[in-house]
XYZ file of C-alpha atoms in Angstrom:
463
model
C 0.658 0.229 -0.025
C 1.340 3.795 -0.852
C 1.838 6.078 1.663
C 0.378 8.897 2.182
C 2.345 12.185 1.626
C 0.745 15.579 2.707
C 0.480 17.920 -0.282
C 0.325 21.671 0.612
C -2.664 23.321 0.508
C -2.821 25.053 -3.367
C -2.408 28.518 -3.308
C -5.268 31.040 -4.707
C -5.333 32.160 -8.223
C -5.707 36.201 -7.857
C -5.998 39.033 -10.114
C -6.161 43.321 -8.880
C -8.058 45.455 -11.075
C -8.038 49.020 -10.640
C -10.060 50.868 -11.971
C -10.172 54.114 -13.134
C -12.301 57.125 -13.699
C -9.796 58.732 -15.549
C -10.297 62.766 -15.610
C -13.966 62.226 -13.390
C -10.857 60.902 -11.023
C -11.034 62.791 -7.342
C -7.725 60.432 -6.365
C -4.546 62.136 -5.869
C -2.468 58.986 -7.281
C -1.538 58.306 -10.001
C -3.534 55.032 -11.203
C -0.219 53.246 -12.107
C 1.148 54.218 -8.096
C -2.381 52.732 -6.934
C -2.750 49.580 -9.315
C 1.736 48.405 -7.937
C 0.158 49.427 -3.762
C -2.912 46.820 -4.704
C -0.985 44.296 -5.710
C 0.495 44.591 -2.703
C -2.335 44.551 -0.503
C -3.225 40.856 -2.062
C 0.404 39.785 -1.634
C 0.137 40.803 2.199
C -3.194 37.971 2.180
C -1.252 34.281 2.723
C -1.178 31.711 -0.343
C -1.852 34.539 -2.575
C -0.541 33.056 -6.234
C -0.611 36.706 -8.230
C -2.517 36.338 -11.416
C -2.195 38.909 -13.445
C -3.339 42.931 -12.483
C -4.918 45.911 -14.792
C -5.786 49.544 -14.793
C -9.731 49.325 -16.176
C -10.679 53.363 -17.530
C -13.878 53.636 -16.883
C -16.302 56.323 -17.930
C -18.695 56.404 -15.458
C -19.305 53.699 -13.193
C -22.040 51.171 -13.978
C -24.998 51.115 -11.175
C -25.679 46.863 -11.452
C -22.434 45.090 -12.290
C -19.094 48.351 -12.065
C -18.354 47.357 -15.868
C -19.755 48.486 -18.947
C -21.240 44.995 -20.911
C -17.786 45.103 -23.741
C -14.686 45.285 -20.639
C -16.833 43.059 -18.203
C -17.073 40.789 -21.409
C -12.977 41.704 -22.292
C -11.550 41.023 -17.973
C -13.835 37.894 -18.394
C -12.075 36.370 -20.973
C -8.826 37.782 -19.481
C -10.283 35.669 -16.472
C -11.202 31.970 -17.343
C -7.957 31.592 -19.956
C -5.633 32.394 -16.725
C -7.909 30.225 -14.025
C -8.705 33.156 -11.873
C -9.917 32.376 -8.741
C -10.607 35.390 -7.012
C -10.779 39.140 -8.105
C -10.090 41.905 -5.873
C -11.004 45.065 -6.900
C -9.225 48.301 -5.245
C -12.339 50.458 -4.503
C -15.474 50.000 -3.126
C -17.629 47.332 -4.913
C -21.113 47.565 -3.701
C -22.844 44.256 -1.860
C -24.840 44.350 -5.596
C -22.225 44.542 -7.891
C -20.199 42.707 -5.921
C -23.386 39.312 -6.449
C -23.195 40.346 -9.842
C -19.728 39.871 -10.739
C -19.228 36.741 -9.189
C -22.022 35.685 -11.253
C -20.910 36.559 -14.359
C -16.660 36.277 -14.157
C -17.763 32.685 -12.027
C -15.072 34.217 -9.336
C -15.095 35.144 -5.687
C -14.632 39.317 -4.952
C -13.365 40.955 -3.056
C -12.808 44.469 -2.640
C -10.539 47.412 -0.991
C -12.101 47.226 2.542
C -12.510 43.549 1.897
C -9.094 43.175 1.569
C -7.395 45.282 4.065
C -10.309 42.924 6.237
C -8.402 39.810 5.227
C -5.158 40.764 6.174
C -6.230 42.502 9.493
C -7.822 39.620 10.163
C -5.047 37.078 9.295
C -2.680 39.739 11.496
C -3.929 40.329 14.213
C -2.203 38.665 17.751
C -3.899 40.256 20.807
C -7.399 39.554 22.071
C -7.890 42.789 21.416
C -6.729 42.819 17.772
C -8.908 40.016 17.113
C -12.069 41.615 18.687
C -11.213 44.826 16.923
C -11.090 43.428 13.093
C -13.974 41.077 14.061
C -16.507 43.890 14.845
C -15.306 45.201 11.302
C -15.925 43.083 9.792
C -19.123 42.669 11.200
C -19.584 46.392 10.140
C -19.172 45.526 6.955
C -21.371 42.004 6.678
C -24.209 44.174 7.192
C -24.345 46.254 4.705
C -23.677 43.374 2.856
C -26.216 41.580 3.451
C -28.422 41.001 -0.619
C -31.085 39.407 -2.205
C -28.934 37.059 -3.601
C -30.388 33.422 -2.374
C -34.655 32.201 -1.699
C -34.236 31.421 1.592
C -34.176 35.430 2.007
C -37.866 35.315 0.629
C -40.564 36.880 2.831
C -40.713 33.790 5.843
C -45.180 33.765 6.869
C -45.949 34.729 10.085
C -48.714 33.533 12.632
C -51.218 30.838 11.621
C -51.381 29.245 7.783
C -52.735 32.015 5.401
C -54.340 33.582 9.078
C -50.395 35.611 9.804
C -49.853 38.733 8.432
C -45.431 39.055 6.521
C -42.903 38.015 9.368
C -39.725 39.418 9.611
C -36.821 38.456 5.718
C -34.523 36.736 6.527
C -32.086 39.636 5.662
C -33.551 41.456 8.876
C -33.413 38.252 11.074
C -28.901 37.724 9.554
C -28.709 41.871 10.638
C -30.220 40.854 14.147
C -27.902 38.046 14.480
C -25.266 40.413 12.630
C -26.012 43.364 16.093
C -26.777 41.090 18.556
C -22.609 39.467 18.115
C -21.678 42.920 17.555
C -22.979 44.497 20.553
C -21.423 41.040 22.833
C -18.064 41.983 21.238
C -18.196 45.454 21.810
C -19.105 44.678 25.629
C -15.654 42.214 25.179
C -13.837 44.886 23.863
C -14.819 47.563 26.164
C -13.075 45.119 28.781
C -10.086 44.779 27.082
C -9.976 48.820 26.339
C -10.735 48.901 30.211
C -7.347 46.888 31.161
C -5.669 48.886 28.772
C -7.261 52.234 30.360
C -5.533 50.939 33.714
C -1.928 50.551 31.524
C -2.146 53.082 31.108
C -2.964 55.355 33.860
C -0.463 53.522 35.425
C 2.141 55.089 32.601
C 0.626 58.405 33.703
C 1.920 57.580 37.389
C 5.582 57.031 35.942
C 7.067 60.623 34.610
C 7.999 59.044 31.310
C 7.214 61.592 28.177
C 5.229 59.292 25.184
C 7.124 58.867 21.920
C 4.709 57.845 18.557
C 5.905 56.660 15.885
C 3.009 57.057 13.113
C 3.108 56.888 9.225
C 2.395 55.498 6.127
C 1.786 50.879 5.804
C 5.509 49.647 5.154
C 7.303 53.225 5.694
C 10.149 51.762 7.713
C 8.296 52.403 11.513
C 9.094 49.073 12.852
C 12.744 48.551 11.833
C 13.117 51.865 13.284
C 11.569 51.662 16.592
C 13.569 48.275 16.726
C 16.735 50.315 15.912
C 16.471 52.788 18.461
C 14.540 50.471 21.561
C 16.770 46.961 20.415
C 13.384 44.790 20.897
C 12.851 42.714 17.841
C 9.567 43.412 16.489
C 8.265 41.389 13.190
C 9.765 43.199 10.447
C 9.316 42.565 6.487
C 8.746 44.706 3.122
C 5.382 43.342 2.676
C 2.056 46.006 3.793
C 1.121 45.342 7.292
C 3.672 43.537 8.771
C 2.495 43.964 12.159
C -0.595 45.963 13.313
C -0.182 45.661 17.182
C 0.854 48.205 19.369
C 4.353 47.441 21.149
C 5.823 49.875 23.859
C 9.295 50.354 24.793
C 11.098 52.327 27.405
C 14.701 53.889 26.618
C 17.331 56.522 27.466
C 17.806 58.909 25.348
C 21.437 59.649 25.306
C 23.308 62.611 27.201
C 25.687 65.418 26.840
C 28.265 63.032 27.689
C 26.785 60.416 24.665
C 25.787 58.541 27.358
C 22.478 55.832 28.667
C 22.555 57.741 31.803
C 20.047 60.888 29.666
C 16.468 61.152 29.602
C 14.020 58.232 30.095
C 10.872 57.891 26.894
C 7.973 55.423 25.992
C 8.439 54.799 22.556
C 4.892 53.320 20.673
C 5.020 51.602 17.947
C 1.569 51.568 16.054
C -0.254 50.203 12.892
C 1.133 51.483 9.844
C -2.054 53.826 7.881
C -3.733 54.116 4.635
C -5.599 55.756 1.970
C -9.097 54.901 1.661
C -8.811 53.066 4.934
C -12.143 51.873 6.016
C -14.029 53.527 7.852
C -15.211 50.250 9.941
C -11.380 49.428 11.054
C -10.980 53.399 11.838
C -13.461 53.003 14.281
C -12.392 49.898 15.827
C -8.945 50.069 15.875
C -9.704 53.817 18.054
C -8.924 52.459 21.348
C -5.147 50.795 20.005
C -4.581 54.762 18.289
C -5.467 56.269 21.498
C -1.542 55.537 21.921
C -1.079 58.608 19.904
C -3.784 61.373 21.354
C -1.729 60.291 24.805
C 1.632 60.341 23.275
C 4.023 63.846 23.342
C 5.842 63.856 20.813
C 4.599 62.212 17.311
C 6.835 60.980 14.859
C 5.929 61.398 11.513
C 7.467 57.943 10.014
C 8.124 58.538 5.677
C 9.083 56.549 3.081
C 10.951 59.295 2.053
C 11.580 56.791 -1.901
C 8.580 56.436 -2.783
C 7.701 57.995 -5.380
C 3.952 58.984 -4.133
C 5.602 60.156 -0.656
C 3.310 62.825 0.106
C 0.327 61.733 -1.117
C 0.941 59.389 2.141
C 1.724 62.020 3.983
C -1.235 63.700 3.257
C -3.729 60.134 4.229
C -1.759 59.775 7.242
C -2.259 63.677 8.147
C -6.304 63.029 7.397
C -6.411 59.897 9.790
C -4.735 61.475 12.781
C -7.360 64.441 11.773
C -9.726 62.696 12.203
C -8.215 60.509 15.730
C -9.146 63.950 16.867
C -4.732 64.463 17.596
C -4.511 68.396 17.932
C -2.286 70.009 15.665
C 0.022 71.530 18.131
C 1.439 68.220 19.530
C 4.742 68.102 19.341
C 5.844 66.111 16.188
C 8.811 65.816 13.802
C 8.443 64.294 10.129
C 11.101 61.696 10.467
C 12.605 61.129 6.241
C 13.166 56.801 6.678
C 14.987 54.321 3.734
C 17.889 57.774 1.607
C 20.242 54.358 2.026
C 17.213 53.724 -1.356
C 18.030 56.729 -2.756
C 21.272 57.741 -5.107
C 23.980 59.218 -2.737
C 23.750 63.105 -4.389
C 20.117 62.724 -3.328
C 20.884 61.881 -0.067
C 22.991 64.303 0.250
C 20.591 66.891 -0.649
C 18.083 66.005 1.852
C 20.134 65.642 4.584
C 22.002 69.254 3.678
C 17.304 70.102 4.438
C 17.102 68.398 7.320
C 19.546 70.288 8.632
C 18.711 73.915 7.874
C 14.144 72.331 8.360
C 13.026 72.734 12.495
C 11.969 69.586 12.895
C 12.552 67.302 9.575
C 15.018 64.836 10.421
C 16.553 62.140 7.557
C 17.354 58.691 7.832
C 18.206 55.769 7.109
C 16.894 52.822 9.437
C 18.278 49.715 8.137
C 21.839 51.537 7.992
C 22.334 53.955 11.129
C 22.683 56.718 8.963
C 21.072 60.349 11.024
C 20.277 58.547 14.033
C 22.034 60.690 16.681
C 20.821 63.318 14.988
C 17.478 62.350 14.987
C 17.888 61.178 18.828
C 19.441 64.584 19.262
C 15.791 66.729 17.866
C 13.870 64.224 20.170
C 15.397 64.965 23.067
C 15.615 69.083 22.497
C 11.237 68.699 21.546
C 10.880 66.846 24.232
C 12.636 69.557 26.374
C 11.303 72.412 24.834
C 7.062 70.349 25.411
C 7.896 69.122 28.850
C 10.982 70.603 30.663
C 10.456 74.959 30.689
C 9.198 76.179 32.539
C 11.257 73.387 35.984
C 10.174 74.489 39.409
C 11.410 74.405 43.023
C 9.224 71.780 44.792
C 10.199 69.717 48.586
C 8.248 67.329 50.274
C 9.395 65.264 53.551
C 9.194 61.939 52.835
C 8.685 59.030 55.726
C 11.827 57.598 56.426
C 10.354 54.446 55.357
C 8.648 54.999 52.771
C 11.659 53.761 50.398
C 8.957 53.918 47.025
C 8.428 57.283 47.099
C 12.416 58.537 47.502
C 12.937 55.795 44.425
C 10.761 57.363 42.391
C 12.401 60.593 42.877
C 16.165 59.853 41.828
C 14.656 57.358 39.305
C 12.946 60.633 37.926
C 16.124 63.092 38.277
C 14.129 65.704 40.316
C 15.934 65.055 43.505
C 18.488 68.386 44.837
C 19.273 67.957 47.998
C 18.488 64.910 50.521
C 18.706 66.138 54.446
C 17.050 63.093 57.158
C 15.179 65.534 59.736
C 14.015 64.480 63.032
C 10.246 63.987 61.067
C 11.505 62.497 57.702
C 13.465 62.200 54.928
C 13.696 66.256 53.848
C 14.355 66.853 49.157
C 15.375 69.851 48.106
C 13.259 68.968 44.126
C 13.411 70.720 41.034
C 10.522 69.455 38.287
C 8.413 70.187 35.776
C 4.366 71.056 36.125
C 4.003 67.800 34.679
C 6.617 65.551 36.758
C 5.001 66.687 39.955
C 1.465 65.650 38.897
C 3.176 61.921 37.892
C 3.984 62.485 41.418
C 1.248 62.958 43.322
C -0.846 60.238 41.378
C 2.093 57.445 42.027
C 1.155 58.786 45.692
C -2.063 59.535 45.584
C -1.440 62.321 47.785
C -1.928 64.775 45.704
C -2.035 68.026 47.399
C -3.194 71.397 45.889
C -3.598 74.969 46.874
C -6.762 76.935 48.292
C -8.028 79.850 47.145
C -6.640 81.836 49.570
C -3.184 79.567 48.810
C -2.812 78.034 51.225
C -1.735 74.446 51.074
C -3.623 71.572 51.617
C -3.558 69.117 55.016
C -1.442 66.308 53.936
C -3.987 63.480 52.778
C -2.707 59.945 53.882
C 0.488 58.938 53.002
C 4.351 58.686 52.950
C 4.881 62.295 52.004
C 3.651 65.870 52.247
C 4.916 69.170 50.783
C 7.806 70.926 52.827
C 6.291 74.361 54.411
């Protein structure tokens, strides 16, 4: 008897179509670049064999089938010749259009939103990420309920012919999806509360947060690994990483040692043009790290031919998230190693003359020293001015508070008195607030500027 051998799953033969409206289109991008991005998105899915792609010119979209009769027949001929199983349309496709195209072409079809949802579903690793993707997928599927099969015909209510019409199967399916979305939101609320507790805990630590944002595949995770020594997954692929990662690092001081300012660096999910609204809403909790940031590093792939358009898309998403325009930011022009020597040298000269811009290569390390210095300088302007003098008295047994103050580097002098340890401090309002949150003993001033009685705890402001 012959031995059974396991065979690998056959890859799905895929074909990408980018509909282009020509002069009527409102997109800022060239259709060829949009098609290339769509192909890269398709290749980010596992088990895909790309067999072809094209830009399909349209005068105006057909309401029922997106394309006109001639274009439908032309594309169908190509799909049959290539034995295509999956068609990916780089743009919005209505439920009716999707049903009709699948029927005419005899293939499975996904639009841009469906494709990105598939990628996110494959990549999500944390519990929160999985819940967010499931919620976004259900929100998307809810709009896909159309009368495509006979089981969606109206059911009879009551007894026999006496009862009136019951609910449609569409309504029953929609209600089932709504119930599932409600359950997911409850589960996600619990996860979000946990994240909020973690965020509150970090607020007790006097470290500023620096968030990396940027277009997908701009090199954020490579830069994050280079700065922190972490091992976040990196690959030349759209949406290689989804779940946010945070690391505490020390910036070098003026002498170049690692005893300078401590910061928390946060790597977030990459953005993309036409990011589905379902995903923006679902991942809002994850992206709240950006809202809490003291400094934003906008990482750009400066070697990409449409880097300006990508930067515009990132700015639009940050604006939709409610990120304050006044938040300090540095544009990091990444991947200068992919440019010619003359172009790279010109960019380095430009960043030296331009405030808030740093040209770097996260891969080779070029320009990172200047970037770190710029981060330290920006945080100094945001957080360190002005530094105020303070004085606290700690119980001798309150070692945790004493260690916190020394770790923060705000202690100028320390003396032992009869009532405890007396510490002279120089700290910012942020550090003072963080210390009060850490000890739970904030002492506020009344209208007469007299200090309140200290609350229960191991320290109080000295008179």
